[in-house]
C-alpha atoms as one frame of an Amber mdcrd trajectory, in Angstrom:
protein
 -22.250  26.427  94.838 -24.220  25.040  91.901 -22.026  27.016  89.506 -18.896
  25.631  91.208 -20.327  22.107  90.984 -20.929  22.599  87.253 -17.379  23.864
  86.703 -15.914  20.902  88.552 -13.987  18.578  86.253 -15.057  14.907  86.225
 -13.646  12.061  84.122 -13.851   8.293  83.696 -11.178   5.921  85.018 -10.993
   2.203  85.721 -11.782   2.823  89.395 -14.709   5.222  88.975 -16.904   6.398
  86.108 -17.273   9.899  87.590 -13.855  10.468  89.119 -12.871  13.935  90.342
 -10.103  15.315  88.140  -9.416  18.409  90.291  -9.902  19.816  93.779 -13.047
  21.881  94.382 -12.733  25.044  96.538 -15.732  27.226  97.427 -14.785  30.474
  99.255 -17.391  32.641 100.993 -16.324  36.140 102.107 -18.377  38.000 104.732
 -17.997  41.723 105.524 -20.046  43.586 108.151 -20.023  47.229 109.301 -21.341
  48.725 112.509 -21.602  52.464 113.228 -20.683  53.592 116.744 -22.956  56.461
 117.824 -20.766  58.035 120.520 -17.584  58.416 118.456 -18.955  58.272 114.901
 -16.436  55.559 113.991 -17.150  52.465 111.903 -16.352  48.957 113.183 -15.698
  46.704 110.177 -15.567  42.921 110.611 -14.338  40.585 107.875 -14.492  36.820
 107.589 -13.734  34.087 105.084 -15.036  30.513 104.794 -13.252  27.903 102.638
 -15.115  24.702 101.751 -12.676  22.306 100.086 -13.405  18.944  98.468 -10.062
  17.220  97.867  -9.683  14.763  95.008  -8.309  11.390  96.080  -4.829  10.199
  95.198  -4.658   7.745  92.271  -2.495   4.830  91.274  -1.418   4.994  87.631
  -1.802   1.247  86.996  -5.144   0.918  88.776  -6.873   4.085  87.537  -5.586
   4.514  83.971  -7.687   3.370  81.032  -5.650   0.639  79.280  -6.106  -0.053
  75.557  -6.699  -3.646  74.447  -3.982  -3.321  71.793  -6.372  -4.082  68.884
  -5.956  -1.928  65.764  -8.653   0.737  65.502 -10.420   1.271  62.211 -11.065
   4.936  62.895  -7.767   6.817  63.326  -9.544   9.909  64.618 -11.141   7.992
  67.494  -7.810   6.410  68.362  -6.133   9.831  68.375  -8.882  11.234  70.635
  -8.519   8.332  73.052  -4.756   8.872  73.235  -5.241  12.587  73.930  -7.766
  11.790  76.671  -5.351   9.310  78.261  -2.553  11.904  78.225  -4.888  14.483
  79.799  -5.882  11.991  82.532  -2.197  11.304  83.238  -1.442  15.042  83.610
  -4.456  15.490  85.901  -3.383  12.517  88.011   0.165  13.910  88.382  -1.147
  17.355  89.398  -3.538  15.850  91.984  -0.863  13.621  93.522   1.688  16.479
  93.563  -0.683  18.852  95.364  -1.697  16.141  97.870   1.970  15.335  98.513
   2.717  19.021  99.219  -0.337  19.219 101.514   0.882  16.143 103.403   4.332
  17.686 103.890   2.777  20.921 105.175   0.550  19.009 107.631   3.514  16.943
 108.860   5.711  20.014 109.469   2.875  21.923 111.158   2.255  19.004 113.509
   5.980  18.845 114.342   5.980  22.610 114.935   2.962  22.344 117.267   4.432
  19.464 119.287   8.003  20.836 119.590   7.097  24.568 119.810   9.670  25.467
 117.148   9.103  28.865 115.530  11.942  28.853 112.974  10.719  25.968 110.809
  10.166  26.540 107.095   6.661  25.498 105.961   6.437  24.974 102.125   3.127
  26.784 101.559   4.237  28.188  98.182   5.064  24.790  96.650   1.401  24.315
  95.653  -1.583  26.566  94.835  -3.782  24.547  97.228  -1.539  25.108 100.267
  -1.025  28.765  99.279  -4.812  29.360  99.321  -5.311  27.414 102.572  -2.226
  28.835 104.361  -4.245  30.737 106.968  -6.595  27.779 107.525  -3.802  25.200
 107.984  -1.442  26.923 110.393  -2.807  30.420 110.957  -5.501  32.107 112.997
  -8.566  30.241 111.662 -10.778  27.362 112.779 -10.425  24.269 110.606 -12.572
  21.092 110.380 -11.493  18.019 108.370 -13.877  15.234 107.254 -12.078  11.954
 106.417 -14.009   9.756 103.949 -13.411   6.006 104.344 -14.563   2.939 102.424
 -15.908  -0.231 104.143 -14.558  -2.399 101.318 -11.644  -4.760 102.030 -10.016
  -3.869  98.714  -9.627  -0.233  99.849  -7.920  -1.123 103.155  -4.595   0.582
 102.338  -6.318   3.802 101.201  -8.438   3.842 104.397  -5.364   3.413 106.631
  -3.461   6.187 104.806  -6.517   8.486 105.132  -6.708   7.803 108.883  -2.977
   8.530 109.288  -3.469  11.768 107.332  -6.373  12.813 109.595  -4.415  11.917
 112.741  -1.475  14.083 111.612  -3.835  16.999 110.866  -5.496  16.562 114.280
  -2.172  17.357 115.976  -2.015  20.890 114.487  -2.878  23.627 117.001  -4.325
  26.855 115.550  -4.935  30.107 117.408  -8.212  31.575 116.085  -8.477  35.379
 116.079 -11.203  37.697 114.824 -10.285  40.249 112.130 -11.867  43.644 112.893
 -10.923  47.190 111.845 -12.025  50.437 113.518 -12.244  53.459 111.137 -12.636
  56.942 112.631 -14.855  59.639 111.101 -11.841  61.800 110.051 -10.947  61.071
 106.402  -7.205  61.625 106.988  -6.828  58.875 109.550  -6.197  55.276 108.426
  -8.216  52.313 109.804  -6.942  50.817 113.059  -6.602  47.001 113.075  -7.928
  45.482 116.265  -6.407  42.054 115.713  -4.255  40.254 113.206  -1.261  37.984
 112.784   2.249  38.155 111.321   5.201  35.927 110.463   8.932  35.761 111.107
  11.604  35.988 108.378  13.704  32.850 107.929  17.335  32.474 106.920  17.997
  31.220 103.371  20.507  28.628 104.467  18.134  27.169 107.065  15.284  27.031
 104.521  17.501  25.162 102.062  18.644  22.759 104.792  15.030  21.946 105.847
  14.021  21.455 102.234  16.912  19.037 101.690  15.912  17.037 104.785  12.317
  16.756 103.532  13.535  15.664 100.116  15.813  13.083 101.732  12.909  11.596
 103.714  10.790  11.457 100.553  13.544   9.630  98.622  13.996   7.155 101.488
  10.283   6.370 101.340  10.495   5.827  97.584  13.443   3.422  98.036  11.537
   1.443 100.668   8.515   1.181  98.364  10.750  -0.067  95.537  12.289  -2.691
  97.841   8.840  -3.893  98.894   7.763  -4.146  95.237  10.893  -6.187  94.439
  10.122  -8.531  97.327   6.557  -9.023  96.091   7.786  -9.749  92.560  10.294
 -12.254  93.949   7.508 -14.081  95.818   5.379 -14.200  92.675   8.300 -15.567
  90.684   8.900 -18.262  93.309   5.249 -19.304  93.116   5.491 -19.560  89.326
   8.635 -21.709  89.621   6.870 -24.033  92.079   3.955 -24.388  89.676   6.330
 -25.187  86.821   8.035 -27.883  88.891   4.650 -29.379  89.767   3.726 -29.384
  86.052   6.994 -31.155  85.191   6.248 -33.787  87.846   2.820 -34.332  86.303
   4.447 -34.703  82.861   6.765 -37.375  84.256   3.832 -39.219  85.750   2.012
 -39.066  82.416   5.082 -40.425  80.650   5.189 -43.328  83.074   1.528 -44.069
  82.435   2.223 -43.993  78.688   4.955 -46.620  79.091   2.677 -48.805  81.180
  -0.085 -48.490  78.614   2.305 -49.436  75.809   3.348 -52.576  77.671  -0.268
 -53.442  78.216  -0.921 -52.865  74.516   1.807 -55.342  73.566   0.611 -57.951
  76.047  -3.109 -57.525  75.353  -3.702 -57.467  71.621  -7.345 -58.243  72.150
  -7.945 -54.948  74.003  -6.331 -52.916  71.196  -9.205 -50.499  70.765  -9.428
 -49.679  74.470  -5.708 -49.129  74.710  -5.786 -46.811  71.655  -8.459 -44.665
  73.294  -6.376 -44.422  76.432  -3.352 -43.512  74.363  -5.256 -40.713  72.646
  -6.303 -39.360  76.042  -2.750 -39.381  77.296  -1.563 -37.584  74.123  -4.140
 -34.851  74.674  -2.991 -34.491  78.278   0.578 -34.182  77.058  -0.436 -31.394
  74.690  -2.183 -29.558  77.502   0.830 -29.850  79.778   3.093 -28.576  76.997
   0.884 -25.551  76.451   0.945 -24.925  80.204   4.729 -25.117  80.146   4.856
 -22.581  77.297   2.577 -20.241  79.270   4.732 -20.568  82.398   7.893 -19.784
  80.391   6.249 -16.650  78.977   5.205 -15.567  82.459   8.753 -16.105  83.733
  10.158 -13.928  80.941   7.680 -11.151  81.739   8.560 -11.268  85.439  12.283
 -11.078  84.621  11.709  -7.961  82.495   9.690  -6.255  85.247  12.385  -7.147
  87.794  15.052  -5.514  85.602  12.945  -2.350  85.299  12.441  -2.185  89.057
  16.176  -2.630  89.727  16.993   0.229  87.307  14.474   2.501  89.053  15.940
   1.614  92.461  19.466   2.443  91.226  18.316   5.875  89.957  16.656   6.583
  93.295  19.849   5.622  95.170  21.929   7.932  92.953  19.535  10.825  93.613
  19.766  10.074  97.347  23.573  10.176  97.261  23.534  13.504  95.388  21.166
  15.049  97.946  23.417  13.853 100.830  26.479  15.401  99.125  24.641  18.720
  98.687  23.739  18.683 102.387  27.383  18.096 103.381  28.548  21.028 101.226
  25.960  23.322 102.806  27.052  22.214 106.307  30.713  22.964 105.470  29.803
  26.473 104.252  27.921  27.174 107.493  30.963  26.057 109.555  33.295  28.296
 107.494  31.066  31.328 108.083  31.014  30.586 111.808  34.840  30.405 111.969
  35.117  33.762 110.139  32.772  35.372 112.705  34.914  34.026 115.564  38.085
  35.505 114.021  36.419  38.911 113.621  35.391  38.913 117.290  38.944  38.045
 118.391  40.380  40.923 116.302  37.865  43.371 117.837  38.840  42.241 121.372
  42.538  42.716 120.598  41.818  46.210 119.271  39.985  47.116 122.505  42.857
  45.904 124.709  45.445  47.866 122.663  43.324  51.000 122.850  42.994  50.671
 126.643  46.787  50.337 127.004  47.326  53.522 124.949  44.857  55.473 127.066
  46.564  54.325 130.260  49.988  55.482 128.988  48.555  58.894 128.039  47.008
  59.267 131.531  50.343  58.497 133.217  52.171  61.071 131.066  49.540  63.721
 131.878  49.828  62.928 135.598  53.606  63.393 135.420  53.086  66.750 133.691
  50.698  67.873 136.466  53.223  66.915 139.136  55.942  68.934 137.456  53.592
  71.919 137.230  53.068  71.804 140.992  56.813  71.696 141.612  57.356  74.734
 139.375  54.631  76.701 141.171  56.372  76.122 144.540  59.703  77.198 143.162
  58.202  80.407 141.728  56.821  81.362 145.155  60.193  80.787 146.871  62.393
  82.331 144.185  60.581  85.415 142.952  63.808  86.980 141.740  64.535  84.195
 139.226  60.904  83.761 138.103  61.468  84.790 134.513  64.325  82.342 133.950
  62.548  79.423 135.626  59.348  80.170 133.743  61.196  79.952 130.430  62.779
  76.661 131.450  59.379  75.331 132.573  57.835  76.219 129.226  60.628  74.442
 127.384  60.181  71.337 129.539  56.397  71.311 129.018  56.889  71.580 125.273
  59.268  68.637 125.301  56.853  66.554 127.440  53.932  67.381 125.137  56.000
  66.476 122.102  56.943  63.187 123.735  53.280  62.473 124.591  52.206  63.282
 121.020  54.945  61.007 119.633  53.886  58.141 121.938  50.243  58.515 120.912
  51.195  58.552 117.206  53.359  55.430 117.546  50.611  53.633 119.476  47.948
  54.478 116.873  50.269  53.345 114.061  50.868  50.053 115.898  47.146  49.450
 116.296  46.554  50.173 112.580  49.295  47.764 111.538  47.903  45.119 113.886
  44.388  45.486 112.450  45.637  45.331 108.873
């Protein structure tokens, strides 16, 4: 564990000086053997313990190290700082991507546990973290989750999202099973597994459909977040406009006071020095208000630029959402076409069975007629022994004709069935 702690990657961000830049996984494997005296077999028991310390999700604006914009004298230091910032950005994207995949897996496993659906596709292979913890998340293991919260008011949103994450994970129902293997003393016999678990194969079309639904929900969430950000920016812009109007009202009041002071200056020549001091004060106030107005105009321009960027991002998200909906409709149409083709095949097979039954019935009737004629000929041979040879020849000719007719009927019926199937 000390070696794993040393290999753990830690970096500095605006939120934390020693921020975790990767997840930490410590796996302990246990294997025990017990010899059975009566049979000479070996009972082997295996176990695995994962201890996982997840890195927290990060906000790019809050956690990234921003440069002051001042020119650096040492170009090498500036280049190193840029490389470190790019590395932090890649680490942040990898952490957030793995946590997003883990959240999707937890959400689908909770839905599977509550609805008892066995044909749901769980995206374990979308991330290395979920692939390693596949058996612990929704398999035959016991799992314990510790949710770390902060008492600070500034971390209220992160605490609420962590509690929602823990509540979703609490709804997953695992079925713990022990893994043991019994090996007999004979070297030719393979070990016998006493317990284990398996999985069901899923259809490719159903997997693609579930993946598209998950992607659609994710894009809807991104659109809602963008709308909320636009609303917040609009409120901030309205506050800035109100402040600018208040500053303009103050400027008007100052202008009125200047006029009053000028009138007093004309009327009272004796108090010239006092009026000049007041005039200087009012001029300084005017300069301050003008600088404030310049600052407010700059702030308004910056807010307009950010609003344009946010609207462009929202439009791209909407286009991606429309494309995903169109892909889902195409997949649904393909599934319906395959279903209609299966129905047509079943109808053709039923028609073939009915035609075959009709042919068999006609053959049975012809054979029955042949048997009846045989009986009649036998009676006639007993009564007319003198003309037996002539009647026997006639009977043979008739039987040949009947057999030829039966063969012709069968051939025509088979040809009709073949033409119908083609």
